[in-house]
Tab-separated table of C-alpha atoms in Angstrom:
chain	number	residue	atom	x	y	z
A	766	UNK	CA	14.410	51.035	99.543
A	767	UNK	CA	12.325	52.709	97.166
A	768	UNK	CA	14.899	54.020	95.213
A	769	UNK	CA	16.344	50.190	94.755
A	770	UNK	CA	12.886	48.880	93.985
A	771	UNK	CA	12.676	51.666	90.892
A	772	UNK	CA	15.802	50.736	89.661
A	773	UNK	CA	15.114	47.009	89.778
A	774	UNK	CA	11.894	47.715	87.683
A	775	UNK	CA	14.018	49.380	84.397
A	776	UNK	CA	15.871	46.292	84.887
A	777	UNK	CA	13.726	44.126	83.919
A	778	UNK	CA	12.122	45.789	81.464
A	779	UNK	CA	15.213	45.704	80.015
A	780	UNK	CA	15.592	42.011	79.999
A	781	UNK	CA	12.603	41.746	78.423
A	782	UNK	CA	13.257	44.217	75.874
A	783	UNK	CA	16.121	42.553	75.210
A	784	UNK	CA	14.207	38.880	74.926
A	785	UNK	CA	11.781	40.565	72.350
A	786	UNK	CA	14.899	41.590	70.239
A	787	UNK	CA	16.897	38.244	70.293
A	788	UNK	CA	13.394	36.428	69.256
A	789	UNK	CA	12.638	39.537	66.310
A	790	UNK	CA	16.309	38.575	65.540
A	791	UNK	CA	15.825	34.871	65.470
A	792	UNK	CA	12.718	35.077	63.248
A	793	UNK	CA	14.817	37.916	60.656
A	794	UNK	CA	17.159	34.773	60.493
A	795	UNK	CA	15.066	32.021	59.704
A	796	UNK	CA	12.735	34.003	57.338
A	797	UNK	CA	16.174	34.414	55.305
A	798	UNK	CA	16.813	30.953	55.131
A	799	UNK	CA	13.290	30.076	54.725
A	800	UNK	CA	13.484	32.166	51.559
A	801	UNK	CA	16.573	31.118	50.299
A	802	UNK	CA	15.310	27.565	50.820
A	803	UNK	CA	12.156	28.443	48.778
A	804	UNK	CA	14.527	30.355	45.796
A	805	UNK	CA	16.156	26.820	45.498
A	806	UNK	CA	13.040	25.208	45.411
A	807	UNK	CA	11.580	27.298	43.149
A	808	UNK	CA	14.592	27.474	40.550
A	809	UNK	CA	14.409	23.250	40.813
A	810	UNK	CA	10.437	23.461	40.504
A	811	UNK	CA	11.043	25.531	37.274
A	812	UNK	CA	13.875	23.225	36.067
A	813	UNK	CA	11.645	20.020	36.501
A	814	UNK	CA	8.556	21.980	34.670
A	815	UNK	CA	11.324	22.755	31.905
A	816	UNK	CA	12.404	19.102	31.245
A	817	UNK	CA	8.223	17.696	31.694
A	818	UNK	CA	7.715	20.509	28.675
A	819	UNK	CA	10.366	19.003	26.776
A	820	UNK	CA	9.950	15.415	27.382
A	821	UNK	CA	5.796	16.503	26.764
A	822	UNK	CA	7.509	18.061	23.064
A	823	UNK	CA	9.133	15.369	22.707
A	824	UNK	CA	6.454	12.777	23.399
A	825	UNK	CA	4.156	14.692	20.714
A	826	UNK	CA	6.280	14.950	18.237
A	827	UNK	CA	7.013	10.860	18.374
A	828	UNK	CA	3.248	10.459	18.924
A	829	UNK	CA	3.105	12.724	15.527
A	830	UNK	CA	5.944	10.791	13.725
A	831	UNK	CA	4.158	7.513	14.393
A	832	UNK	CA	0.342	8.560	13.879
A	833	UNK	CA	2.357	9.562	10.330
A	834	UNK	CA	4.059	5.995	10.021
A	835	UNK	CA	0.749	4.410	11.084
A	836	UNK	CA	-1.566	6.533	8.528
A	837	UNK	CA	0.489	6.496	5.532
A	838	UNK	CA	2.603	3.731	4.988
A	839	UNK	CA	2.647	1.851	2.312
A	840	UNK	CA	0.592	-1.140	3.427
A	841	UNK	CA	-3.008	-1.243	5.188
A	842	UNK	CA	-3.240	-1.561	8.993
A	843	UNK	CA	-6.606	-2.728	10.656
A	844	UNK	CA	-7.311	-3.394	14.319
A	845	UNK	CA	-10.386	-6.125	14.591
A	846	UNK	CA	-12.243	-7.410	17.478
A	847	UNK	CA	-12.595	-10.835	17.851
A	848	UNK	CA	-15.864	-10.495	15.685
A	849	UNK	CA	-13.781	-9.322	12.994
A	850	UNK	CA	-15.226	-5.458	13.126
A	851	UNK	CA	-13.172	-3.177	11.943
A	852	UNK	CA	-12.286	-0.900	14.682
A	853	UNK	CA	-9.290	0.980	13.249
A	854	UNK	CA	-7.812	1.394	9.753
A	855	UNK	CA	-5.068	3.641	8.288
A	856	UNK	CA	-5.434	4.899	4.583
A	857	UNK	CA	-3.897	2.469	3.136
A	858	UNK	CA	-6.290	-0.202	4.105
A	859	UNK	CA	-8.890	1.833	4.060
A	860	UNK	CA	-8.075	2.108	0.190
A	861	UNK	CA	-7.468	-1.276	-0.183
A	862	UNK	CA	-10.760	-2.265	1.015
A	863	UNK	CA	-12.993	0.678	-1.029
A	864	UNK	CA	-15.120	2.941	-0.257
A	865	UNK	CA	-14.865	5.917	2.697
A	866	UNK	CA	-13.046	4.886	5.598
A	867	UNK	CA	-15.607	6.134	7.620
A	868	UNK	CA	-17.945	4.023	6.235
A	869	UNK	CA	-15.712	1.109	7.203
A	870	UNK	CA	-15.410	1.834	11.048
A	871	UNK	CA	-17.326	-0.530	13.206
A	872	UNK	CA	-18.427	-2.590	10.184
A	873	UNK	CA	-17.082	-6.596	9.686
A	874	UNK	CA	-14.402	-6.102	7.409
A	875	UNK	CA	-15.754	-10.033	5.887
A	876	UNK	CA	-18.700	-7.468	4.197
A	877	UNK	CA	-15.127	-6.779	2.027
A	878	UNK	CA	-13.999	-10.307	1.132
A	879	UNK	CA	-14.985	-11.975	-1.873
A	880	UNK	CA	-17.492	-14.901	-0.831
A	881	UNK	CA	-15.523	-17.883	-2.069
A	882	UNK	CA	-12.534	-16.577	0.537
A	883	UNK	CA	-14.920	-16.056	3.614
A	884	UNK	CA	-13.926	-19.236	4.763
A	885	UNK	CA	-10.286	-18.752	4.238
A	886	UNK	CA	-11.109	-15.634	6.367
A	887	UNK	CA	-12.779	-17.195	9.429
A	888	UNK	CA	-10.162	-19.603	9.779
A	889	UNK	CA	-7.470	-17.089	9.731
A	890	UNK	CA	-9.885	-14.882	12.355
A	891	UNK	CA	-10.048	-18.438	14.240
A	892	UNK	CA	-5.988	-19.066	14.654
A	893	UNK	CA	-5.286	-16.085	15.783
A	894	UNK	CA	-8.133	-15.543	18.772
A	895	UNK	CA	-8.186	-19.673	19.758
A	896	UNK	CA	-4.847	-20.800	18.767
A	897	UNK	CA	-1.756	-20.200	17.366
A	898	UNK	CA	-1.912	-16.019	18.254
A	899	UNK	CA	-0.853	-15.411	14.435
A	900	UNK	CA	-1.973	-16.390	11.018
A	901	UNK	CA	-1.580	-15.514	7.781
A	902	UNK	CA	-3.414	-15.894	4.357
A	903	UNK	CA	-4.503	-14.401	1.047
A	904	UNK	CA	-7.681	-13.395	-0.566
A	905	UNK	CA	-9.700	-11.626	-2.552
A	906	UNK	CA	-11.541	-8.573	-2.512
A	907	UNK	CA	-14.954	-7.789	-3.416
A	908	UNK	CA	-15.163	-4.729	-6.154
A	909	UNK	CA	-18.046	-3.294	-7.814
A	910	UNK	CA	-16.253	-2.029	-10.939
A	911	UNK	CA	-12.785	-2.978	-11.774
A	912	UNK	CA	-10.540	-5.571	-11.483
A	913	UNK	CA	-10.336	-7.463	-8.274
A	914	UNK	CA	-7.418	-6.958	-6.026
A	915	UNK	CA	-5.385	-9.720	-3.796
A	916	UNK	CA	-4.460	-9.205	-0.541
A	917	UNK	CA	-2.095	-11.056	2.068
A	918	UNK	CA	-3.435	-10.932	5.332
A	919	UNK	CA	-0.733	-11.096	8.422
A	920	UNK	CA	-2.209	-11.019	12.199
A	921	UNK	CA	-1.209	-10.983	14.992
A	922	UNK	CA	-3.066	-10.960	18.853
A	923	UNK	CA	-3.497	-8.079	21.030
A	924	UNK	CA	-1.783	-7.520	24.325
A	925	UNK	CA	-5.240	-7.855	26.114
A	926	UNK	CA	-6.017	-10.093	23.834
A	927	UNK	CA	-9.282	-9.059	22.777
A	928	UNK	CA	-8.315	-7.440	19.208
A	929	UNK	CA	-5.808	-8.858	16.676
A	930	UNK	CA	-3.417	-6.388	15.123
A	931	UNK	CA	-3.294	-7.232	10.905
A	932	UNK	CA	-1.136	-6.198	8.203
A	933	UNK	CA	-2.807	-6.171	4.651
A	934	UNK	CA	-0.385	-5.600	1.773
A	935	UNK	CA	-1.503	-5.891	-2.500
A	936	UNK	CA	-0.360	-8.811	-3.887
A	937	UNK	CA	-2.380	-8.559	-6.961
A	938	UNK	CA	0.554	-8.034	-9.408
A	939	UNK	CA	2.897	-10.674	-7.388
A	940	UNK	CA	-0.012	-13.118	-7.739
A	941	UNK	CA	-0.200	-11.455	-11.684
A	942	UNK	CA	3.312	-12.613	-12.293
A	943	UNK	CA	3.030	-15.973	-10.450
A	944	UNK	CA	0.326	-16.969	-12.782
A	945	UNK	CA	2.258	-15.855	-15.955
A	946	UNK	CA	4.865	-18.048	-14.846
A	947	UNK	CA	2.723	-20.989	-14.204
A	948	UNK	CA	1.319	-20.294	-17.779
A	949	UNK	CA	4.277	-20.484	-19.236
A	950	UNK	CA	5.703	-23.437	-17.191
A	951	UNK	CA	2.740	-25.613	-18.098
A	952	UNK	CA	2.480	-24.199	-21.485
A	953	UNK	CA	5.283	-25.905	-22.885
A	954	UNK	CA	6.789	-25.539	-26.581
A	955	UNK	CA	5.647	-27.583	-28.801
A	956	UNK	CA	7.490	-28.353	-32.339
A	957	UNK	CA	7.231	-25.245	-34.435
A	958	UNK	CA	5.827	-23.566	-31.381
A	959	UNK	CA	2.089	-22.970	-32.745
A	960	UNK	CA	0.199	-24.130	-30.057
A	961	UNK	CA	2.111	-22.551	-27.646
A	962	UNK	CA	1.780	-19.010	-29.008
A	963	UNK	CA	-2.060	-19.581	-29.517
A	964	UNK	CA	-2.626	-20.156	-26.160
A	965	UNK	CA	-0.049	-17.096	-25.247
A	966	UNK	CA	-2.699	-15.533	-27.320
A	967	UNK	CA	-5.488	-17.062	-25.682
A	968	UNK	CA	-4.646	-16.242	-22.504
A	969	UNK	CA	-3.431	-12.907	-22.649
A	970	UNK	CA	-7.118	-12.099	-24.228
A	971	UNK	CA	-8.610	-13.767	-21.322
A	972	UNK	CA	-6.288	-12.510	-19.056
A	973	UNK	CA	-6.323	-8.938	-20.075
A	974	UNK	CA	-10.574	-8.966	-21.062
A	975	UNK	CA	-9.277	-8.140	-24.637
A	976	UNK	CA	-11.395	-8.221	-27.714
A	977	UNK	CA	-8.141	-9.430	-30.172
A	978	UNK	CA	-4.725	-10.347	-29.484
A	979	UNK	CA	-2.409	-11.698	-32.334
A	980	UNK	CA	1.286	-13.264	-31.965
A	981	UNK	CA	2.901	-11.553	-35.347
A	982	UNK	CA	6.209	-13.505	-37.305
A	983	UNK	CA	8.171	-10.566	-38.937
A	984	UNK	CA	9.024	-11.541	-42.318
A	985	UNK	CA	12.698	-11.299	-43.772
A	986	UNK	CA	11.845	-8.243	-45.931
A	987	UNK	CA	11.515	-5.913	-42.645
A	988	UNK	CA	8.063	-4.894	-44.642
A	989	UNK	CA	5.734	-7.777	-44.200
A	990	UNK	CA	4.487	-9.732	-41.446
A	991	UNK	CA	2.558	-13.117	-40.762
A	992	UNK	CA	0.459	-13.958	-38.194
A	993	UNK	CA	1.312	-17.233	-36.164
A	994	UNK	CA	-1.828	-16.897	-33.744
A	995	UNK	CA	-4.966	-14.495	-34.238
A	996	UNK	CA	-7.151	-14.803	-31.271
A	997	UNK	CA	-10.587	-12.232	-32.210
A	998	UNK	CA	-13.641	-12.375	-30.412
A	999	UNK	CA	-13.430	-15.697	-28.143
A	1000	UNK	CA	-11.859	-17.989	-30.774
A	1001	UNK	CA	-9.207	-18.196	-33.523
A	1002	UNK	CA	-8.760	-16.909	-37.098
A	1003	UNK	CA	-6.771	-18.225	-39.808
A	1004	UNK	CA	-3.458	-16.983	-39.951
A	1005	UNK	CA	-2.139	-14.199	-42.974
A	1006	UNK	CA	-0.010	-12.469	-44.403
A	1007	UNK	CA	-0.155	-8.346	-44.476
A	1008	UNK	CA	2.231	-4.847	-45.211
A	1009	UNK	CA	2.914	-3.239	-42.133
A	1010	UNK	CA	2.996	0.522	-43.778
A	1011	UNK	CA	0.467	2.294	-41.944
A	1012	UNK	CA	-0.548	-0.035	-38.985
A	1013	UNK	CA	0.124	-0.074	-35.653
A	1014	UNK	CA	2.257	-3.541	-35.536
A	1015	UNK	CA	4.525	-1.531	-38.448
A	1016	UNK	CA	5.396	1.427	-35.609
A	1017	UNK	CA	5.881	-1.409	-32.699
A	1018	UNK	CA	8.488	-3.390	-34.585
A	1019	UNK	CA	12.054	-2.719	-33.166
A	1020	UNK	CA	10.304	-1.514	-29.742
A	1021	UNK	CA	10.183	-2.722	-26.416
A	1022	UNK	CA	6.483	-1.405	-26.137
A	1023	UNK	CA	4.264	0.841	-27.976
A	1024	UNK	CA	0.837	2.186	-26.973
A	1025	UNK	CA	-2.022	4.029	-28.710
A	1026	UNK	CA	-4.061	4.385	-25.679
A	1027	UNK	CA	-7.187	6.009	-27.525
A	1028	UNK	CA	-8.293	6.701	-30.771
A	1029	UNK	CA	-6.031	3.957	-32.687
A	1030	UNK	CA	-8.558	3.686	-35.705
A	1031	UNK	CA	-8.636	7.223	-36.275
A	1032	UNK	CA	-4.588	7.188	-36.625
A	1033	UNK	CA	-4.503	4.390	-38.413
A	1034	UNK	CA	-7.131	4.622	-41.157
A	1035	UNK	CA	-5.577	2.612	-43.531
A	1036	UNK	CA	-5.483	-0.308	-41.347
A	1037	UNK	CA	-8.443	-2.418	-42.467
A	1038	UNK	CA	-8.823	-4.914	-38.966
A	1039	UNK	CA	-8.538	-2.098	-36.827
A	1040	UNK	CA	-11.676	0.021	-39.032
A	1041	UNK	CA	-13.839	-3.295	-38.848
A	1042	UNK	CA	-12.971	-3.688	-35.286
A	1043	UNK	CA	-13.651	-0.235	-34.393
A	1044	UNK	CA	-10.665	-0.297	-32.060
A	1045	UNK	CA	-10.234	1.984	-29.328
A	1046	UNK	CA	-6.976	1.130	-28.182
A	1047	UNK	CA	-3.711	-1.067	-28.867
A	1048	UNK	CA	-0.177	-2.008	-27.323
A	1049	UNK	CA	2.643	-4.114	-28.952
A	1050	UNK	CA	5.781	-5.301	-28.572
A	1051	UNK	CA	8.647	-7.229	-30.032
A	1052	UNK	CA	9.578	-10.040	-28.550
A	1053	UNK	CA	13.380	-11.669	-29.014
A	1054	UNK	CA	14.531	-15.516	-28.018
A	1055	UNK	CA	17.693	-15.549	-26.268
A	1056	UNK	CA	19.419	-17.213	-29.249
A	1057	UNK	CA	18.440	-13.399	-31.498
A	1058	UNK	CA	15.154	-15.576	-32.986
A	1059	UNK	CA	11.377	-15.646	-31.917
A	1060	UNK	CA	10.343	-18.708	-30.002
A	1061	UNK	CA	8.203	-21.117	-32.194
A	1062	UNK	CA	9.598	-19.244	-35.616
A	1063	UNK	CA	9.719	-21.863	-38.473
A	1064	UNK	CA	12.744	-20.944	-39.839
A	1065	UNK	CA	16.794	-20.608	-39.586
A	1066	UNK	CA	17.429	-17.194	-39.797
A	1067	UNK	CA	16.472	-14.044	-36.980
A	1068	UNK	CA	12.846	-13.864	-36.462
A	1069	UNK	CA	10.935	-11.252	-35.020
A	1070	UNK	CA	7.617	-11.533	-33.272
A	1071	UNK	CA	5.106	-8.905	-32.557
A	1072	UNK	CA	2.137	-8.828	-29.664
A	1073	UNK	CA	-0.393	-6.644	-30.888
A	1074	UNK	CA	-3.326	-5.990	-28.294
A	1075	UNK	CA	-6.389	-4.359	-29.452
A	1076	UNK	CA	-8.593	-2.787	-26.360
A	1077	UNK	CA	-12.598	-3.443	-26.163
A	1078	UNK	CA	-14.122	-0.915	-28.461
């Protein structure tokens, strides 16, 4: 009996010898596949961390391509509350308005606007924050020194609605033209076409803030020329007759525009209007009518009519 009970003892020492190696074997297994499992993971972890760099490249360099688009494009973009304070502005507006742009942030972009358009301005402000969500219209400018530009103001309402989005482009040399063409629209051509050319000449001094501006008929010799309007010093002269050899109006006939921009009198010293005008500067042109004649030229035959502009001395 003794002898059976040691040999049932091994036994089951065995058996549980044998337990502890199925569960070490069990464990082996599943720390395996746990690992594998964790590989995978891994190798998908580092794919999605790939494609979140490249969609983060990606978003940067759009977020670069529009911060460029936005800063310098070719018209002026402003963000303003619905106090009208500037709270952004690219370089273009920030040009268009003068001064440093950071002298501009957080200040009412009216302190820009040229008084007799402030209320032009606060109605367009008005539509677009209490009505219609978009407006549009021009004005002017203030500027200390310098001619003063025009703008055309487009806006447009915020998604939260507490800012308005605007567009400012130049219109100054549109609005330039426009009124040329009105001039000459309104101007009409009289018989002979004197008073038409005087007030070409009248206006363009205006226009222009030039001291002397005279409409030139070139004479059939090539040599000589006549003046049709002479507008000096806020009024007209009387009209003559002079050489062109060694003036300015004799080196402008035959081209579409020529320009002295300084020192005029000093090149021309022979030219006595432009010594008793002390003349800085000049600019002519010949002008053509579409029938090979000058517009308002008394006579049959080609004319040729020269603009000479003389520059504030």
């Amino acid at each position: 009996m003794v002898r059976a009970s040691e040999k049932a003892e091994p036994s089951k020492a065995h058996l549980k010898k044998d337990g502890r190696a199925v569960d070490s074997s069990t464990s082996r297994s599943d720390a395996l596949l746990l690992n594998a499992k964790l590989k995978i993971h891994q190798v998908e972890l580092e794919q999605q961390n790939k494609e979140l760099l490249q969609a983060r490249e990606e978003l940067e360099a759009e977020r670069a391509r529009y911060a460029g688009l936005y800063e310098f494009a070719p018209v002026g973009y402003l963000t303003l509350d619905r106090e009208g304070i500037i709270r952004k502005v690219n370089l273009s507006g920030a040009t268009l308005l003068g001064g440093r742009r950071a002298e501009q942030m957080d200040h009412p972009i009216e302190s820009y606007i040229c008084s007799s358009d402030c209320q032009t301005w606060r109605g367009f402000l008005t539509s677009i924050f209490t009505g219609q969500g978009h407006a549009t219209c021009e004005v002017s400018l203030k500027r200390e020194d310098g001619p003063t530009p025009s703008v055309r103001m487009e806006g447009g309402l915020s998604e939260d609605g507490q800012t308005c989005l605007v567009i400012v482009t130049d219109i100054t040399e549109q609005k330039a033209l426009q009124e040329i063409q009105d001039f000459l629209l309104n101007c009409g051509w009289q018989p002979g076409g004197r008073d038409c050319l005087q007030e070409l000449a009248r206006y363009l001094a205006q226009t222009l803030d030039m001291d002397f501006v005279c409409i030139d008929r070139l004479e059939e010799d090539g040599l000589t020329a006549s003046t049709v309007a002479m507008y000096f010093d806020g009024h007209f002269e009387d009209n003559i007759s002079y050489a062109l050899k060694d003036t300015p109006c004799g080196v402008a006939v035959g081209q579409t525009v020529c320009c002295f921009p300084e020192r005029v009198g000093h090149q021309f010293p022979r030219d006595e209007v432009l010594q008793k005008m002390k003349a800085e500067s000049y600019v002519g042109t010949t002008l053509w009518g579409k029938d090979g004649r000058c517009s308002g030229a008394q006579s049959s035959r080609p004319q040729r009519a020269i603009i000479a502009i003389f520059s504030p001395h």
